[in-house]
Amino acid sequence: MFNFSDISKYRGELMGLAITGVMLSHILNHTAQPYILAQLSRLIHTPGFLFLSGFGLYYSFQRNDNVIQFWNKRLKRIYIPYLMYSSWLFLILFLFRKCTLLQLGGYITTLSYWFEGNYYAMWYIPISILLYFLFPLFYKLINNNLNKLGGLVVSLAILIAISVVVACLYPSYWERICIGVYNMPIFPIGIFAGYLSNQNYKVGGILLLSILIGCTCFFAIGIYPSIARSIFGILISTILFNYIDKNFKLDWLMVGVKWLGKYSLELYIIHVTLYFFLIEIVQIVDSYSIVIGCVVSIIICIIKDKLQKK
């Protein structure tokens, strides 16, 4: 029996596992490691953040459904850390004449993603901002009193239709933005999972196995493989965390992974900005740059955590 409320119980740990996978996969991408190891590191990965974001926002909106206050809170949560930990890189790039003043403005505002594409691996930020604005619509569709599953289907149809239209009419533009837009359908799935969790909804072993097999099939045939892999990873990881929590005294592990989840946004932004600074300005080899970026990002978050506790 799988209880969707367990996703809520272990959401912090899942976020921690996701950022660990992101940083590990970035390291593996630059060190030519075996394919299977790279795939395992991406088991939840960045699309998983979008799922867990939609999941958590369902609970947040349940407590306070004031749309303006919701937008204000969410934008501050994502945009202030983004400015704090990445603007220095963009300013240095401008000073070294590696970007124009117009590009600098695009990087600072995140608008560059919608014109240039995935600038400095920051696609998650502008995509999240867009999804925050769309969230009240998806919430209303999914949380209706008639057919919540139908609301999810409509939400998915909207996002998939946008992808299909852009890909067909503007294929070159689609190539630039597909890394983020392609993964957006997992966001309303996360909202729907939040609803199931809030209702303490449980599924039996056969239905759970069917969902896992379905995810595996979608991944194998290449239909939204990153989304299928992330949903599979979240479900399996939730089961694993629940099992560890009940049967082993590994509090240190759970606390450590949850700590990584607490600072997942900061870790994401810091390690990629440091990486691009090291390869473009300092000109250190790729494999060293990404490892240094990941290690230093963890150290910075440790320092931040200690300062906050004083």
PDB file of N, CA and C in Angstrom, residues 1-7 10 200-209 211-212 235-236 238-240 242-243 246:
ATOM      1  N   MET A   1       0.851  -1.198   0.000  1.00  0.00           N
ATOM      2  CA  MET A   1       0.000   0.000   0.000  1.00  0.00           C
ATOM      3  C   MET A   1       0.887   1.248   0.000  1.00  0.00           C
ATOM      4  N   PHE A   2       0.626   2.145  -0.945  1.00  0.00           N
ATOM      5  CA  PHE A   2       1.398   3.393  -1.027  1.00  0.00           C
ATOM      6  C   PHE A   2       0.487   4.558  -0.678  1.00  0.00           C
ATOM      7  N   ASN A   3       0.912   5.357   0.300  1.00  0.00           N
ATOM      8  CA  ASN A   3       0.149   6.523   0.719  1.00  0.00           C
ATOM      9  C   ASN A   3       0.803   7.775   0.145  1.00  0.00           C
ATOM     10  N   PHE A   4       0.057   8.546  -0.649  1.00  0.00           N
ATOM     11  CA  PHE A   4       0.614   9.741  -1.271  1.00  0.00           C
ATOM     12  C   PHE A   4       1.050  10.785  -0.241  1.00  0.00           C
ATOM     13  N   SER A   5       0.509  10.682   0.987  1.00  0.00           N
ATOM     14  CA  SER A   5       0.928  11.619   2.026  1.00  0.00           C
ATOM     15  C   SER A   5       2.382  11.399   2.432  1.00  0.00           C
ATOM     16  N   ASP A   6       2.937  10.225   2.086  1.00  0.00           N
ATOM     17  CA  ASP A   6       4.353   9.972   2.373  1.00  0.00           C
ATOM     18  C   ASP A   6       5.254  10.887   1.545  1.00  0.00           C
ATOM     19  N   ILE A   7       4.766  11.315   0.382  1.00  0.00           N
ATOM     20  CA  ILE A   7       5.545  12.265  -0.419  1.00  0.00           C
ATOM     21  C   ILE A   7       5.688  13.569   0.344  1.00  0.00           C
ATOM     22  N   TYR A  10       8.195  13.092   3.278  1.00  0.00           N
ATOM     23  CA  TYR A  10       9.609  13.024   2.889  1.00  0.00           C
ATOM     24  C   TYR A  10       9.960  14.010   1.776  1.00  0.00           C
ATOM     25  N   ASN A 200      -5.055  12.072   1.805  1.00  0.00           N
ATOM     26  CA  ASN A 200      -4.528  10.837   2.395  1.00  0.00           C
ATOM     27  C   ASN A 200      -4.848   9.627   1.510  1.00  0.00           C
ATOM     28  N   TYR A 201      -4.726   9.833   0.208  1.00  0.00           N
ATOM     29  CA  TYR A 201      -5.118   8.810  -0.770  1.00  0.00           C
ATOM     30  C   TYR A 201      -4.073   7.700  -0.822  1.00  0.00           C
ATOM     31  N   LYS A 202      -4.551   6.461  -0.832  1.00  0.00           N
ATOM     32  CA  LYS A 202      -3.660   5.301  -0.879  1.00  0.00           C
ATOM     33  C   LYS A 202      -3.942   4.479  -2.134  1.00  0.00           C
ATOM     34  N   VAL A 203      -2.887   3.863  -2.660  1.00  0.00           N
ATOM     35  CA  VAL A 203      -3.058   2.939  -3.786  1.00  0.00           C
ATOM     36  C   VAL A 203      -2.458   1.592  -3.397  1.00  0.00           C
ATOM     37  N   GLY A 204      -3.070   0.542  -3.904  1.00  0.00           N
ATOM     38  CA  GLY A 204      -2.588  -0.806  -3.629  1.00  0.00           C
ATOM     39  C   GLY A 204      -1.358  -1.144  -4.446  1.00  0.00           C
ATOM     40  N   GLY A 205      -0.787  -2.291  -4.150  1.00  0.00           N
ATOM     41  CA  GLY A 205       0.440  -2.713  -4.816  1.00  0.00           C
ATOM     42  C   GLY A 205       0.300  -2.876  -6.311  1.00  0.00           C
ATOM     43  N   ILE A 206      -0.841  -3.382  -6.773  1.00  0.00           N
ATOM     44  CA  ILE A 206      -1.038  -3.627  -8.213  1.00  0.00           C
ATOM     45  C   ILE A 206      -1.092  -2.300  -8.972  1.00  0.00           C
ATOM     46  N   LEU A 207      -1.855  -1.337  -8.437  1.00  0.00           N
ATOM     47  CA  LEU A 207      -1.952  -0.040  -9.104  1.00  0.00           C
ATOM     48  C   LEU A 207      -0.612   0.684  -9.077  1.00  0.00           C
ATOM     49  N   LEU A 208       0.087   0.615  -7.955  1.00  0.00           N
ATOM     50  CA  LEU A 208       1.402   1.239  -7.856  1.00  0.00           C
ATOM     51  C   LEU A 208       2.367   0.618  -8.858  1.00  0.00           C
ATOM     52  N   LEU A 209       2.352  -0.701  -8.943  1.00  0.00           N
ATOM     53  CA  LEU A 209       3.213  -1.396  -9.904  1.00  0.00           C
ATOM     54  C   LEU A 209       2.863  -0.989 -11.327  1.00  0.00           C
ATOM     55  N   ILE A 211       1.642   1.891 -12.287  1.00  0.00           N
ATOM     56  CA  ILE A 211       2.166   3.243 -12.499  1.00  0.00           C
ATOM     57  C   ILE A 211       3.665   3.195 -12.783  1.00  0.00           C
ATOM     58  N   LEU A 212       4.398   2.387 -12.017  1.00  0.00           N
ATOM     59  CA  LEU A 212       5.847   2.266 -12.204  1.00  0.00           C
ATOM     60  C   LEU A 212       6.189   1.655 -13.561  1.00  0.00           C
ATOM     61  N   LEU A 235       8.533   8.120  -6.630  1.00  0.00           N
ATOM     62  CA  LEU A 235       7.746   7.054  -5.996  1.00  0.00           C
ATOM     63  C   LEU A 235       8.645   6.023  -5.320  1.00  0.00           C
ATOM     64  N   ILE A 236       9.672   5.570  -6.044  1.00  0.00           N
ATOM     65  CA  ILE A 236      10.593   4.571  -5.489  1.00  0.00           C
ATOM     66  C   ILE A 236      11.347   5.140  -4.291  1.00  0.00           C
ATOM     67  N   THR A 238      10.415   7.563  -2.278  1.00  0.00           N
ATOM     68  CA  THR A 238       9.500   7.725  -1.149  1.00  0.00           C
ATOM     69  C   THR A 238       9.324   6.410  -0.409  1.00  0.00           C
ATOM     70  N   ILE A 239       9.157   5.337  -1.168  1.00  0.00           N
ATOM     71  CA  ILE A 239       9.041   3.998  -0.565  1.00  0.00           C
ATOM     72  C   ILE A 239      10.316   3.653   0.197  1.00  0.00           C
ATOM     73  N   LEU A 240      11.456   3.960  -0.401  1.00  0.00           N
ATOM     74  CA  LEU A 240      12.748   3.659   0.219  1.00  0.00           C
ATOM     75  C   LEU A 240      12.952   4.463   1.502  1.00  0.00           C
ATOM     76  N   ASN A 242      10.657   5.709   3.430  1.00  0.00           N
ATOM     77  CA  ASN A 242       9.696   5.198   4.409  1.00  0.00           C
ATOM     78  C   ASN A 242      10.218   3.908   5.048  1.00  0.00           C
ATOM     79  N   TYR A 243      10.792   3.046   4.229  1.00  0.00           N
ATOM     80  CA  TYR A 243      11.335   1.777   4.722  1.00  0.00           C
ATOM     81  C   TYR A 243      12.527   2.014   5.644  1.00  0.00           C
ATOM     82  N   LYS A 246      11.483   3.426   9.057  1.00  0.00           N
ATOM     83  CA  LYS A 246      10.799   2.503   9.956  1.00  0.00           C
ATOM     84  C   LYS A 246      11.684   1.353  10.442  1.00  0.00           C
TER      85      LYS A 246
END
